[in-house]
Coordinates of C-alpha atoms in Angstrom, one line a residue:
Chain A
M2 CA -128.6 -98.9 57.8
S3 CA -128.4 -101.8 59.1
P4 CA -130.1 -104.9 57.1
W5 CA -132.3 -105.8 60.1
L6 CA -133.6 -102.5 60.3
E7 CA -134.0 -102.6 56.7
A8 CA -135.8 -106.0 56.8
L9 CA -138.1 -104.8 59.2
L10 CA -139.1 -101.1 57.0
S11 CA -139.7 -103.9 54.2
F12 CA -142.0 -106.2 56.1
L13 CA -143.8 -102.9 57.4
I14 CA -143.9 -101.7 54.0
V15 CA -145.2 -104.9 52.3
L16 CA -147.7 -105.5 55.4
G17 CA -149.4 -102.0 54.8
A18 CA -149.6 -102.5 51.5
L19 CA -151.1 -105.7 51.8
L20 CA -154.0 -104.7 54.3
T21 CA -154.7 -101.7 52.3
F22 CA -155.2 -104.1 49.2
I23 CA -157.5 -106.6 51.1
G24 CA -159.5 -103.4 52.6
S25 CA -160.3 -102.4 49.0
L26 CA -160.6 -106.0 47.9
G27 CA -163.4 -106.3 50.4
L28 CA -165.2 -103.1 48.9
A29 CA -165.0 -104.9 45.8
R30 CA -165.8 -108.5 46.5
L31 CA -168.4 -108.6 49.5
R32 CA -171.9 -108.7 49.0
D33 CA -174.0 -105.9 50.8
F34 CA -173.4 -102.6 51.8
Y35 CA -173.1 -103.0 55.4
T36 CA -170.5 -106.0 55.0
R37 CA -168.4 -103.7 52.6
L38 CA -168.0 -101.0 55.2
H39 CA -166.0 -103.7 57.3
G40 CA -163.2 -103.6 54.9
P41 CA -161.9 -100.0 54.2
T42 CA -162.7 -98.9 57.9
K43 CA -160.3 -101.6 59.4
G44 CA -158.1 -103.2 56.7
T45 CA -157.1 -100.1 54.9
T46 CA -157.1 -97.9 58.2
L47 CA -154.3 -100.1 59.6
G48 CA -152.4 -100.6 56.4
V49 CA -151.9 -96.9 56.0
G50 CA -150.9 -96.7 59.9
S51 CA -148.6 -99.4 59.0
L52 CA -146.9 -97.4 56.2
L53 CA -146.5 -94.1 58.0
I54 CA -145.3 -95.7 61.0
A55 CA -142.5 -97.3 58.3
S56 CA -142.0 -93.8 56.9
S57 CA -141.6 -92.1 60.4
V58 CA -138.8 -95.0 61.4
F59 CA -137.3 -94.4 57.9
F60 CA -137.1 -90.7 58.0
S61 CA -135.6 -90.8 61.7
V62 CA -132.7 -93.2 60.3
Q63 CA -132.1 -91.1 57.4
G64 CA -130.3 -88.0 59.6
E65 CA -132.0 -84.6 60.6
G66 CA -133.5 -85.8 63.8
I67 CA -136.2 -87.9 64.6
S68 CA -139.4 -87.4 62.6
L69 CA -142.8 -88.2 64.4
H70 CA -145.3 -86.0 62.2
E71 CA -146.4 -89.1 60.6
V72 CA -147.7 -90.1 63.9
L73 CA -150.4 -87.2 63.6
I74 CA -151.5 -88.7 60.2
T75 CA -152.0 -92.2 61.8
L76 CA -153.9 -90.7 64.8
F77 CA -156.1 -88.7 62.8
L78 CA -157.1 -91.5 60.5
F79 CA -157.6 -93.9 63.7
I80 CA -160.2 -91.2 64.9
T81 CA -161.8 -90.6 61.7
A82 CA -162.2 -93.9 60.3
P83 CA -164.9 -94.7 62.7
I84 CA -166.8 -91.6 62.7
S85 CA -167.1 -91.3 59.0
A86 CA -168.0 -95.3 59.0
H87 CA -170.8 -94.5 61.6
L88 CA -172.0 -91.6 59.4
L89 CA -172.2 -93.9 56.2
A90 CA -174.2 -96.8 58.1
K91 CA -176.8 -94.2 59.4
A92 CA -176.8 -92.7 55.9
A93 CA -177.4 -95.9 54.4
L94 CA -180.3 -97.4 57.3
H95 CA -181.6 -93.6 56.4
L96 CA -182.1 -94.6 52.7
K97 CA -183.2 -98.2 53.6
V98 CA -180.2 -99.5 51.2
E99 CA -180.8 -103.3 50.7
S100 CA -179.0 -105.9 52.8
L101 CA -178.7 -109.4 53.1
V102 CA -180.3 -109.7 56.3
P103 CA -183.4 -108.0 57.7
L104 CA -183.0 -104.3 58.1
P105 CA -182.7 -103.2 61.9
D106 CA -186.3 -101.6 62.0
E107 CA -187.7 -105.2 61.7
A108 CA -184.7 -106.8 64.2
I109 CA -185.3 -104.1 66.9
A110 CA -189.0 -104.1 66.5
R111 CA -188.4 -107.7 67.2
K112 CA -186.3 -107.6 70.0
N113 CA -187.5 -104.3 72.1
S114 CA -190.4 -103.0 70.6
Q115 CA -190.4 -99.6 72.7
H116 CA -187.1 -98.4 71.1
R117 CA -188.5 -98.3 67.8
D118 CA -187.5 -94.7 66.8
Y119 CA -183.4 -94.7 66.3
Q120 CA -181.6 -91.7 66.0
S121 CA -178.3 -90.5 65.6
L122 CA -175.0 -90.5 68.0
D123 CA -174.4 -86.6 67.4
Chain B
M16 CA -134.3 -104.6 49.7
I17 CA -136.4 -101.5 50.5
E18 CA -136.6 -100.9 46.9
I19 CA -138.4 -103.8 45.9
A20 CA -140.5 -104.0 49.1
I21 CA -141.5 -100.4 47.6
H22 CA -142.1 -101.7 44.2
I23 CA -144.4 -104.5 45.5
A24 CA -146.3 -102.1 47.7
F25 CA -146.7 -99.7 44.7
V26 CA -148.5 -102.5 42.6
L27 CA -150.4 -103.2 45.5
V28 CA -151.8 -100.1 46.8
S29 CA -152.6 -99.1 42.7
S30 CA -154.6 -102.4 42.1
A31 CA -156.5 -100.9 45.4
L32 CA -156.8 -97.8 44.0
A33 CA -158.8 -99.7 40.7
L34 CA -160.6 -101.4 42.6
N35 CA -161.8 -98.5 44.5
A36 CA -162.7 -96.9 41.2
W37 CA -164.3 -99.9 40.1
R38 CA -166.8 -99.8 42.9
L39 CA -167.3 -95.9 42.5
L40 CA -168.3 -96.5 39.1
R41 CA -170.6 -99.8 39.7
G42 CA -172.5 -98.4 42.4
P43 CA -175.3 -99.6 43.3
S44 CA -176.6 -96.8 45.7
A45 CA -174.9 -93.6 46.8
P46 CA -173.4 -94.8 50.2
D47 CA -171.6 -97.6 48.2
R48 CA -170.0 -94.1 46.1
I49 CA -169.2 -92.4 49.0
L50 CA -167.7 -95.1 50.9
A51 CA -165.4 -95.9 47.3
L52 CA -164.6 -92.2 47.3
D53 CA -163.5 -92.6 51.4
T54 CA -161.4 -95.6 50.6
L55 CA -160.0 -93.7 47.4
Y56 CA -158.4 -90.7 49.7
I57 CA -157.0 -93.0 52.3
N58 CA -155.3 -95.3 49.7
T59 CA -153.8 -92.0 47.9
I60 CA -152.4 -91.2 51.4
A61 CA -150.6 -94.5 51.5
L62 CA -149.6 -93.8 47.8
L63 CA -148.2 -90.2 48.6
V64 CA -146.5 -91.7 51.9
L65 CA -144.8 -94.6 49.5
F66 CA -143.9 -91.7 47.2
G67 CA -142.4 -89.7 49.8
I68 CA -140.1 -92.9 51.1
H69 CA -139.2 -93.8 47.6
I70 CA -137.3 -90.2 46.6
K71 CA -136.2 -89.8 50.0
S72 CA -138.3 -86.7 50.8
A73 CA -140.5 -85.5 53.6
L74 CA -141.9 -82.8 51.5
Y75 CA -144.8 -84.8 50.5
F76 CA -146.3 -85.0 54.3
E77 CA -148.0 -81.6 53.9
A78 CA -150.0 -82.8 51.3
A79 CA -151.1 -86.2 52.8
L80 CA -152.0 -84.3 55.9
L81 CA -154.2 -82.0 54.0
I82 CA -155.7 -84.7 52.1
A83 CA -156.5 -86.8 55.2
L84 CA -158.1 -83.4 56.6
M85 CA -160.4 -82.4 53.6
G86 CA -161.3 -86.1 53.0
F87 CA -162.7 -86.6 56.2
I88 CA -164.7 -83.4 55.8
G89 CA -165.9 -84.4 52.2
T90 CA -166.8 -87.6 53.6
V91 CA -168.9 -86.0 56.5
A92 CA -170.4 -83.2 54.2
M93 CA -171.8 -86.0 51.8
C94 CA -173.1 -88.4 54.3
K95 CA -175.1 -85.1 56.0
Y96 CA -176.4 -84.2 52.6
L97 CA -177.7 -88.0 52.0
L98 CA -179.2 -87.8 55.8
R99 CA -181.0 -84.4 55.7
G100 CA -180.7 -83.2 52.1
D101 CA -178.8 -80.2 53.2
I102 CA -175.3 -79.5 54.3
I103 CA -175.5 -76.3 56.4
E104 CA -178.7 -75.9 58.3
Chain C
M24 CA -162.6 -68.1 100.7
I25 CA -159.6 -66.6 99.1
K26 CA -158.5 -70.2 98.2
S27 CA -162.2 -70.9 96.6
V28 CA -161.9 -68.0 94.7
M29 CA -158.1 -68.6 93.2
Q30 CA -159.8 -71.8 92.4
R31 CA -162.7 -70.5 90.3
V32 CA -160.3 -67.7 88.7
L33 CA -157.6 -70.9 88.0
L34 CA -160.7 -72.9 86.6
R35 CA -161.8 -69.7 84.3
L36 CA -158.2 -69.6 83.3
L37 CA -157.3 -72.8 82.5
P38 CA -160.5 -74.7 81.7
H39 CA -159.1 -77.9 80.3
P40 CA -155.7 -78.8 81.5
L41 CA -155.6 -82.1 79.7
L42 CA -156.7 -80.5 76.8
T43 CA -154.1 -77.9 76.9
L44 CA -151.5 -80.5 77.1
L45 CA -152.8 -82.5 74.3
L46 CA -152.8 -79.7 72.1
A47 CA -149.3 -79.0 73.1
V48 CA -148.2 -82.2 72.0
I49 CA -149.9 -82.2 68.7
W50 CA -148.3 -78.5 68.1
L51 CA -144.7 -80.3 68.6
L52 CA -145.7 -83.4 66.3
L53 CA -146.7 -80.8 63.4
A54 CA -143.6 -78.8 64.0
N55 CA -141.6 -81.8 63.8
N56 CA -139.2 -80.5 66.3
I57 CA -138.5 -79.7 70.2
A58 CA -136.9 -76.5 70.2
A59 CA -137.7 -74.2 73.1
G60 CA -139.6 -71.7 70.8
E61 CA -142.1 -74.5 69.7
V62 CA -143.0 -75.6 73.1
V63 CA -143.8 -72.2 74.1
V64 CA -146.1 -71.6 71.0
G65 CA -147.6 -75.0 71.6
L66 CA -148.4 -74.2 75.3
L67 CA -149.7 -71.2 74.1
L68 CA -152.0 -72.4 71.7
G69 CA -152.7 -75.1 74.0
W70 CA -154.0 -72.3 76.5
A71 CA -155.5 -70.1 73.9
I72 CA -157.7 -72.7 72.1
P73 CA -159.6 -74.0 75.1
F74 CA -159.8 -70.5 76.8
F75 CA -161.7 -69.4 73.6
A76 CA -163.8 -72.4 72.5
L77 CA -164.6 -72.9 76.2
Q78 CA -168.6 -72.4 75.3
F79 CA -168.5 -75.7 73.2
W80 CA -166.8 -77.7 76.0
P81 CA -169.1 -76.8 78.6
D82 CA -168.7 -80.3 80.6
K83 CA -165.3 -80.9 82.6
L84 CA -163.6 -84.1 81.7
Y85 CA -162.5 -86.3 84.6
V86 CA -160.0 -89.2 84.3
H87 CA -160.8 -91.3 87.5
K88 CA -157.9 -94.3 86.9
P89 CA -155.2 -93.5 84.5
I90 CA -153.7 -96.9 84.9
T91 CA -156.9 -98.4 83.7
L92 CA -157.1 -95.9 80.9
L93 CA -153.5 -97.3 79.9
K94 CA -154.8 -100.8 80.2
F95 CA -157.7 -100.1 78.3
A96 CA -155.4 -98.4 75.4
Y97 CA -153.1 -101.4 75.4
I98 CA -156.2 -103.8 75.0
L99 CA -157.8 -101.3 72.3
L100 CA -154.5 -101.7 70.4
H101 CA -153.7 -105.4 70.8
D102 CA -157.4 -105.8 69.8
I103 CA -157.3 -103.4 66.9
I104 CA -154.6 -105.4 65.1
E105 CA -156.1 -108.6 65.6
A106 CA -159.6 -107.4 64.4
N107 CA -157.5 -106.5 61.2
F108 CA -156.3 -110.0 60.5
I109 CA -159.5 -111.5 61.2
V110 CA -161.4 -109.1 59.1
A111 CA -158.7 -109.7 56.2
L112 CA -159.4 -113.6 56.5
R113 CA -162.8 -113.0 56.1
I114 CA -162.5 -110.8 53.1
L115 CA -160.4 -113.3 51.5
G116 CA -162.9 -116.3 52.3
R117 CA -165.8 -117.0 50.7
P118 CA -168.4 -114.1 51.1
E119 CA -171.2 -116.6 50.8
K120 CA -170.5 -118.2 54.2
L121 CA -170.6 -114.9 56.2
R122 CA -173.2 -114.4 58.3
P123 CA -173.9 -110.9 59.1
A124 CA -176.4 -109.6 61.8
F125 CA -177.7 -106.2 63.2
I126 CA -177.3 -106.7 66.9
V127 CA -179.0 -104.0 69.7
V128 CA -176.5 -103.7 72.4
P129 CA -177.6 -102.4 75.7
I130 CA -175.3 -99.9 77.4
D131 CA -175.1 -98.3 80.6
L132 CA -173.0 -95.2 80.3
N133 CA -174.1 -91.5 81.6
S134 CA -171.3 -89.7 80.3
D135 CA -171.3 -88.3 76.3
F136 CA -167.8 -88.5 75.8
A137 CA -167.4 -92.3 76.9
M138 CA -170.7 -93.3 75.1
S139 CA -168.9 -91.9 71.7
I140 CA -165.5 -93.8 72.7
L141 CA -167.4 -97.1 73.0
A142 CA -169.2 -96.5 69.9
N143 CA -165.5 -95.4 68.1
T144 CA -164.1 -98.7 69.8
T145 CA -167.3 -101.1 68.2
C146 CA -166.1 -99.6 65.1
L147 CA -162.4 -100.5 65.3
T148 CA -162.5 -103.8 66.9
P149 CA -164.2 -107.0 66.9
G150 CA -165.4 -107.2 63.1
S151 CA -168.7 -104.6 63.9
L152 CA -169.8 -101.4 63.7
S153 CA -171.8 -99.1 65.6
A154 CA -174.7 -97.6 63.4
L155 CA -176.8 -96.1 65.7
L156 CA -177.7 -94.8 69.4
A157 CA -181.3 -95.6 70.6
P158 CA -183.0 -91.8 71.6
D159 CA -183.1 -92.6 75.0
R160 CA -179.2 -93.4 75.0
K161 CA -179.8 -96.9 76.5
S162 CA -178.6 -99.1 73.7
I163 CA -176.6 -99.0 70.7
L164 CA -177.3 -100.6 66.9
V165 CA -174.4 -102.9 66.2
H166 CA -173.6 -104.4 62.7
A167 CA -171.6 -107.5 62.7
M168 CA -169.7 -108.9 59.9
D169 CA -169.7 -112.6 60.7
V170 CA -171.4 -113.8 64.1
D171 CA -172.9 -117.1 65.2
D172 CA -173.6 -116.1 69.3
E173 CA -175.2 -113.1 69.6
A174 CA -175.2 -113.2 73.3
A175 CA -171.5 -113.9 73.5
F176 CA -170.7 -111.0 71.4
I177 CA -172.6 -108.9 73.4
H178 CA -171.0 -110.2 76.7
T179 CA -167.7 -109.4 75.1
I180 CA -168.3 -105.8 74.4
K181 CA -169.8 -105.2 77.8
T182 CA -167.1 -106.4 79.6
R183 CA -164.0 -106.0 77.6
Y184 CA -164.8 -102.3 76.6
E185 CA -167.8 -100.6 78.2
Q186 CA -166.8 -101.9 81.8
P187 CA -163.3 -100.2 82.0
L188 CA -164.4 -97.0 80.2
K189 CA -167.1 -96.4 82.7
E190 CA -164.6 -97.3 85.5
I191 CA -162.1 -94.4 83.9
F192 CA -164.9 -91.6 83.1
E193 CA -167.6 -92.3 85.3
G194 CA -165.8 -93.3 88.3
D195 CA -167.1 -96.8 90.3
D196 CA -169.4 -94.8 92.7
D197 CA -172.5 -96.4 91.3
K198 CA -171.2 -100.0 91.4
H199 CA -174.9 -101.3 92.5
A200 CA -176.1 -99.9 89.0
Q201 CA -173.8 -102.5 87.3
E202 CA -175.7 -105.6 88.8
N203 CA -179.0 -104.6 87.0
I204 CA -177.5 -105.2 83.6
K205 CA -178.7 -108.5 82.0
P206 CA -175.7 -110.0 80.2

């Protein structure tokens, strides 16, 4: 393995782990549920994606041909992360989980009174 | 060089798992706990992939794929339960 | 007459050619090699699954502008990476300084597929999460992590993501409808 490739792989691995860690730090550190939701959906997803790409490159240069099945997990995570975030936000709004800003029922009533009842995307 | 990077990554991902566990235990609301579980399974995938690179074996890919599938279904089922009080209507 | 019958038979046998191709590619990724046998199995599955699941996919999906789709994918990838670093910086900064907000974004899409892509896009990109869709399908509720200018935020979503999606999945035959949107 050439040193450049090794450096690239090390960079991808450390970057991925760092983004994963920051995503979880956001989960532990931020102050209300709705802002906490941002950390894991963005940071963690890209972090794991970066690790998976590193793994794909690593096994491709190890011999035994190109290894692309890690791309499958990456794609799957990028498709499912927004869906679970959307569902969690919906559940939280349904349960009226506390927020730092006024909950949207009031915000919507202020903005356009005709759409008061919100329902889901599904 | 890769070995050092993998060790740093192990430390970071394990700390991330600890932070998730803290949020899981602390709450305060049910969606918070579900979000913690969701992040927990994604971080487990990261840990498995790292371990696969560490011992140079592609065997762990299937486990990671299964965790990704089952974890997503679990999150959706729990959210659905919170929303409707029922999973299959 | 014969031609139209042929077309209908073809449509019945091969309801979603794009989905067939996608499923075949996913099968090849899962098998992790490109032997001839795997290609055949992949194409077979790609044909059989849409054929037997036809009743769950009643609407046909058209891609009107493939080049715009590629451009959109590029913009999306770029924005995802950029948004990740922005969110990471915000998490590492002082949480007291964040200005989260719930914002109602009016949307002007007709196809369900385009709408769900837009909702997923807002989840992945500029520090925002889509939360709810209005019952009349005219607006989505978005939670933003740190926003100081709501109008600019709405404008970004509309021009950067909604406009290309409308062109890709709905064609541009109803251009005059665009002018009615308030920015």
